[in-house]
JSON list of C-alpha atoms in Angstrom, two decimals:
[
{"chain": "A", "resi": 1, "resn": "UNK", "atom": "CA", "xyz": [-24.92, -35.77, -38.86]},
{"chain": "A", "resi": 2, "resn": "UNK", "atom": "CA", "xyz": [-23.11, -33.21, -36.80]},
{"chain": "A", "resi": 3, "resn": "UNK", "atom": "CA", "xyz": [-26.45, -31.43, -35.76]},
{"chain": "A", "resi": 4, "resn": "UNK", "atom": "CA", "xyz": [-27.71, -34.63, -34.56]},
{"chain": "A", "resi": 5, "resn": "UNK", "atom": "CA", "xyz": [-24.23, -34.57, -32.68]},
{"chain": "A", "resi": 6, "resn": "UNK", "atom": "CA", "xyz": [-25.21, -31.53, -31.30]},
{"chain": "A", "resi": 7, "resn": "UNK", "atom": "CA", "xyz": [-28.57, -32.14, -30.34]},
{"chain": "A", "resi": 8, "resn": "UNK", "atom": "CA", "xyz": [-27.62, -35.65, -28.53]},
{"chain": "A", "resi": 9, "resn": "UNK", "atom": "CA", "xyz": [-25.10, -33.99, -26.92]},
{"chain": "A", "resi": 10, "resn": "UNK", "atom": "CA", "xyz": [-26.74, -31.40, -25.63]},
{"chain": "A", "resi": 11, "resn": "UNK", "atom": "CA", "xyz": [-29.29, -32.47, -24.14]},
{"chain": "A", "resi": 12, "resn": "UNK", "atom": "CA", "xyz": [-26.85, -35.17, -23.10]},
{"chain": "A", "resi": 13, "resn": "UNK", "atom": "CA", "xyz": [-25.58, -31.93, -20.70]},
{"chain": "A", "resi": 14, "resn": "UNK", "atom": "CA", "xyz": [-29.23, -30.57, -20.02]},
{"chain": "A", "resi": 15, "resn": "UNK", "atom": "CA", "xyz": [-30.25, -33.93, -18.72]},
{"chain": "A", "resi": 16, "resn": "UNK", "atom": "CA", "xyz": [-26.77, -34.46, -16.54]},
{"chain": "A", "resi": 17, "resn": "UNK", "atom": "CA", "xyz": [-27.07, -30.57, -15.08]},
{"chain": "A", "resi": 18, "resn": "UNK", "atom": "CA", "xyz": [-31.09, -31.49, -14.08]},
{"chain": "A", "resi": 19, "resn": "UNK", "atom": "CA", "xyz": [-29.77, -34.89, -12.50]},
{"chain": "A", "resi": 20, "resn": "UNK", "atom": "CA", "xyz": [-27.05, -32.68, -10.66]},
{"chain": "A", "resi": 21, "resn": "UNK", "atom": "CA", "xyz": [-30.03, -29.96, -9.91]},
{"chain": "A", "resi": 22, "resn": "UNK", "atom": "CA", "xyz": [-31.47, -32.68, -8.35]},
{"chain": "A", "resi": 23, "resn": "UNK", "atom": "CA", "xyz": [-28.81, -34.72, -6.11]},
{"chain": "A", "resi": 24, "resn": "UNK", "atom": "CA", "xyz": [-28.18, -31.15, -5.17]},
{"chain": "A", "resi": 25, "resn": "UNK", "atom": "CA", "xyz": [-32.11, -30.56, -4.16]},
{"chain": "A", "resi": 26, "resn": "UNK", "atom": "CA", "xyz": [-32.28, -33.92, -2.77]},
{"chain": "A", "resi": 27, "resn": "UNK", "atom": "CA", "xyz": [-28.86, -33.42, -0.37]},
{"chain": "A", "resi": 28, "resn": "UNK", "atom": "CA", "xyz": [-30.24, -30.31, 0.40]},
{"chain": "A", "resi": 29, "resn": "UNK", "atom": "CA", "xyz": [-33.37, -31.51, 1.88]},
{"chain": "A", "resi": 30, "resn": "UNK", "atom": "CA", "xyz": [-31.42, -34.79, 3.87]},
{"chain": "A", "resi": 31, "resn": "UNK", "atom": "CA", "xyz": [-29.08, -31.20, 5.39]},
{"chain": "A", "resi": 32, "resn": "UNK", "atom": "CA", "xyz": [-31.99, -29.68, 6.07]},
{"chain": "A", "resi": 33, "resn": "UNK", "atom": "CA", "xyz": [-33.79, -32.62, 8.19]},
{"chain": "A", "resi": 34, "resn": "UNK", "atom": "CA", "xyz": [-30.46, -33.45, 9.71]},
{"chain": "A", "resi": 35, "resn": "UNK", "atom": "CA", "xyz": [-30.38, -29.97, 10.75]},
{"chain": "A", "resi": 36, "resn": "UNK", "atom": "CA", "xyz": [-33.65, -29.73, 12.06]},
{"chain": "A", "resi": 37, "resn": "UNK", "atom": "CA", "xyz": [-33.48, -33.25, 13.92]},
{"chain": "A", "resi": 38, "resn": "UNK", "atom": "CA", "xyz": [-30.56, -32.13, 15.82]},
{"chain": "A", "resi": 39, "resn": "UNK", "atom": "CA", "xyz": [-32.02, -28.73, 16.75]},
{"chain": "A", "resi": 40, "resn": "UNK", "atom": "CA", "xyz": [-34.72, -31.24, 18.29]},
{"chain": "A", "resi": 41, "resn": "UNK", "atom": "CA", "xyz": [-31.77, -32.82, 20.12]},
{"chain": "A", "resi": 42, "resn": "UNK", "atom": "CA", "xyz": [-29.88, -29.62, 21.15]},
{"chain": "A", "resi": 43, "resn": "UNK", "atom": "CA", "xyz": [-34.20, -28.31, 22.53]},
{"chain": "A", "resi": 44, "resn": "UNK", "atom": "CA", "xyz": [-34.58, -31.70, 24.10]},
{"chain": "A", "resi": 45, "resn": "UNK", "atom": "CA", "xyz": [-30.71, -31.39, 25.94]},
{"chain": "A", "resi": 46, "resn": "UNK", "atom": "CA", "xyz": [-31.36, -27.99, 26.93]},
{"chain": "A", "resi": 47, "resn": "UNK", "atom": "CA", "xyz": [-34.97, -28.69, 28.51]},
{"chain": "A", "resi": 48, "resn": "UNK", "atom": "CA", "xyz": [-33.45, -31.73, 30.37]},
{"chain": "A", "resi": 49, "resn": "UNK", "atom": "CA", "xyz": [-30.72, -29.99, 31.71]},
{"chain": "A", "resi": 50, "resn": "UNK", "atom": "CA", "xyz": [-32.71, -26.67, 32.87]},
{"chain": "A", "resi": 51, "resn": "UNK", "atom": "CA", "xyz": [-35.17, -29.39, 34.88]},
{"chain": "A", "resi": 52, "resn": "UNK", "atom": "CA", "xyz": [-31.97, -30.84, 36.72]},
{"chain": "A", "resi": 53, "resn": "UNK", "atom": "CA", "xyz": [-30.79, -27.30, 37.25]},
{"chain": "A", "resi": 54, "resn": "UNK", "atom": "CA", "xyz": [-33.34, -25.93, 38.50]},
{"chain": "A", "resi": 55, "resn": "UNK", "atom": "CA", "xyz": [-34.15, -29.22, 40.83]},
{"chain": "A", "resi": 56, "resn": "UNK", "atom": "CA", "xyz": [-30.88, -28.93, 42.02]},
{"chain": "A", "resi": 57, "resn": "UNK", "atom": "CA", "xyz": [-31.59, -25.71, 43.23]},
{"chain": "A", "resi": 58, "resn": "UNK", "atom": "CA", "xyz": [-34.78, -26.66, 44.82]},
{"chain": "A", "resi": 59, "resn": "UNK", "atom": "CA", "xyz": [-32.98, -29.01, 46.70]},
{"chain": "A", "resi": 60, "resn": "UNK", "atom": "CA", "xyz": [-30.04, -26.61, 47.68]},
{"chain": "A", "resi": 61, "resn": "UNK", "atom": "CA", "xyz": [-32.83, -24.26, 48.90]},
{"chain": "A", "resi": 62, "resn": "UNK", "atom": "CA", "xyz": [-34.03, -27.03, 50.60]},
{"chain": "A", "resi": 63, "resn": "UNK", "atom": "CA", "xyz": [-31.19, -27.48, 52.42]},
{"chain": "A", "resi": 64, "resn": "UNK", "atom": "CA", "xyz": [-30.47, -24.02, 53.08]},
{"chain": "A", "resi": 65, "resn": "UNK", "atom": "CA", "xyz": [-34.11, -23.41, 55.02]},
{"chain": "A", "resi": 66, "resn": "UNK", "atom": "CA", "xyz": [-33.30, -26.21, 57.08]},
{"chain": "A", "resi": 67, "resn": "UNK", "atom": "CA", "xyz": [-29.92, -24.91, 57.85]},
{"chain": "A", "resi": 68, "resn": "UNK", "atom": "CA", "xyz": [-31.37, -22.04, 58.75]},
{"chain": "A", "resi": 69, "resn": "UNK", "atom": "CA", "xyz": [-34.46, -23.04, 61.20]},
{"chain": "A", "resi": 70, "resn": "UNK", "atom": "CA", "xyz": [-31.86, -25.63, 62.94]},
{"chain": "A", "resi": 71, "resn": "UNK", "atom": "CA", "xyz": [-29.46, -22.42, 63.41]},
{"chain": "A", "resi": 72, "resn": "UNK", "atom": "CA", "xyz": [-32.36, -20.39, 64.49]},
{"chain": "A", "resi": 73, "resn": "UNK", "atom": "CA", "xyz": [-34.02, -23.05, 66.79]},
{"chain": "A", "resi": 74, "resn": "UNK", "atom": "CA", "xyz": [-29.74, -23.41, 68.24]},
{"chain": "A", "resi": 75, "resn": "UNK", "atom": "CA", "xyz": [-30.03, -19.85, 69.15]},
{"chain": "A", "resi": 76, "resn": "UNK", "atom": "CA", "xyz": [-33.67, -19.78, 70.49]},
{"chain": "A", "resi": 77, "resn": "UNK", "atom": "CA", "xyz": [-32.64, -22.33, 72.77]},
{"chain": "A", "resi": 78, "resn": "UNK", "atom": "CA", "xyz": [-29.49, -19.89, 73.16]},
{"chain": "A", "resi": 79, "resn": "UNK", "atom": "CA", "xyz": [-31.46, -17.16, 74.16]},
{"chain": "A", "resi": 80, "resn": "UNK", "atom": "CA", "xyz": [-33.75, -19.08, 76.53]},
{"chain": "A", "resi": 81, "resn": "UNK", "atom": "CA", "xyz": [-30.52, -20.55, 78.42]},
{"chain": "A", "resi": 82, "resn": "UNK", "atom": "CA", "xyz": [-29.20, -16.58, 78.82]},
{"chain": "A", "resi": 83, "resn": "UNK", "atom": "CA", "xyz": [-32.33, -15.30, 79.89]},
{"chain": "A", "resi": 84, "resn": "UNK", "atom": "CA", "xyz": [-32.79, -18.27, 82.25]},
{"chain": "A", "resi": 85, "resn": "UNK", "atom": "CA", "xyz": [-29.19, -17.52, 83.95]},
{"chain": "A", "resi": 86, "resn": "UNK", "atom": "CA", "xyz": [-30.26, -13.45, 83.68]},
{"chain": "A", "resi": 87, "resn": "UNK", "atom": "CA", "xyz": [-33.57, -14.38, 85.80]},
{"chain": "A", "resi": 88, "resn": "UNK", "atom": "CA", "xyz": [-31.04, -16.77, 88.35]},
{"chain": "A", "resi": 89, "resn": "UNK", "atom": "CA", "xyz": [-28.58, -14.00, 88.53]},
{"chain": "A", "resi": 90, "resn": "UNK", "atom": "CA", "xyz": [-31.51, -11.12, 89.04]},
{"chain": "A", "resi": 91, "resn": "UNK", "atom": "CA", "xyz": [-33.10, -13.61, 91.93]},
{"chain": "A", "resi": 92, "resn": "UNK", "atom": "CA", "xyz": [-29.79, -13.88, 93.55]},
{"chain": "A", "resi": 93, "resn": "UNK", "atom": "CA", "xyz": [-29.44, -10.73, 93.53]},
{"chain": "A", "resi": 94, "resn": "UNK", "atom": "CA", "xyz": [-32.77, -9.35, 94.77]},
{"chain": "A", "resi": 95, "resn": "UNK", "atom": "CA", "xyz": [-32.59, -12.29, 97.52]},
{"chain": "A", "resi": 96, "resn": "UNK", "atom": "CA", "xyz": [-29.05, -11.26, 98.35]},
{"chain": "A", "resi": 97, "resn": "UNK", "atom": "CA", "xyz": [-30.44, -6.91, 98.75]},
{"chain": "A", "resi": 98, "resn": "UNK", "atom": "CA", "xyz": [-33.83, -8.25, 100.76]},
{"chain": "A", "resi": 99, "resn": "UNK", "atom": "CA", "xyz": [-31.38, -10.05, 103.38]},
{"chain": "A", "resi": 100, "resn": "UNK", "atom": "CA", "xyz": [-29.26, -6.75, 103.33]},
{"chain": "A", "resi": 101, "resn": "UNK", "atom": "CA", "xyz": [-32.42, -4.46, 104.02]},
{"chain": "A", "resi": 102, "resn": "UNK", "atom": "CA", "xyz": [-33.54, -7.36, 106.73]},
{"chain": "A", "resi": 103, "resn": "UNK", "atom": "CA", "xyz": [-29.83, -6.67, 108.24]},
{"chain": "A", "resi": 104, "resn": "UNK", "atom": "CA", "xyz": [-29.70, -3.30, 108.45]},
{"chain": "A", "resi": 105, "resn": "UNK", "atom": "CA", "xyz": [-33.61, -3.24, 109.78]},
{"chain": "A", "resi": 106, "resn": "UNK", "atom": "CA", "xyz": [-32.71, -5.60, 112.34]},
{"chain": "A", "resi": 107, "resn": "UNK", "atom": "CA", "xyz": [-29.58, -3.65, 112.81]},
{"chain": "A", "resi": 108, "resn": "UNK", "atom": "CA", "xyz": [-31.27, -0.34, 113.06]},
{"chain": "A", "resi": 109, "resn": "UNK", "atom": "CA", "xyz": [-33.93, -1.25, 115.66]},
{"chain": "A", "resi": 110, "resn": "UNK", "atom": "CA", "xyz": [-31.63, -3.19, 117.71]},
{"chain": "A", "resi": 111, "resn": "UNK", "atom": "CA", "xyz": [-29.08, 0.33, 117.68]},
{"chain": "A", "resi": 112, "resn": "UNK", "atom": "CA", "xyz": [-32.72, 2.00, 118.30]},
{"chain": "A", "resi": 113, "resn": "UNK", "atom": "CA", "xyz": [-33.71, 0.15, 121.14]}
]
């Protein structure tokens, strides 16, 4: 009778260390998906938020060329004005020597005469 004891009893403890071999295989496999489904997440989170970075930089660069042709069409029209006025102040100022040389022409034949 106590070698029937024995054997019942153990494989009373080889069958209760295979059912713990197996919870421990089966909650093993559960970590492992759970693992892999929120590397999916964390792939899925990171992809999202690269697209809105990098359209957020679109846009900024966006906005940054047209800051930068209104600033260059603002001094364009910059220019233009300056070299407008330059041309206005060069005409005066040819017109104003022509009637100086007509002066002193007149002048000089009238002191000739």
């Amino acid at each position: 009778m106590g070698q029937e004891y024995m054997r019942s009893l153990q494989q009373t403890v080889l069958k209760r260390i295979s059912d713990l071999q197996q919870m421990v295989l089966e909650q093993m496999r559960d970590l492992q998906q759970m693992v892999l489904e929120q590397m999916k997440d964390l792939q899925q989170m990171v992809l999202e938020r690269t697209r809105d970075l990098q359209q957020m930089v679109l846009e900024q660069m966006r906005d940054l060329q047209q800051m930068v042709l209104e600033q260059m069409k603002d001094l364009q029209q910059m220019v233009l004005e300056q070299m407008r006025d330059l041309q206005q102040m060069v005409l005066e100022h040819t017109r104003g020597l022509q009637q100086m040389v007509l002066q002193m022409m007149v002048l000089h034949e009238s002191t000739s005469v």
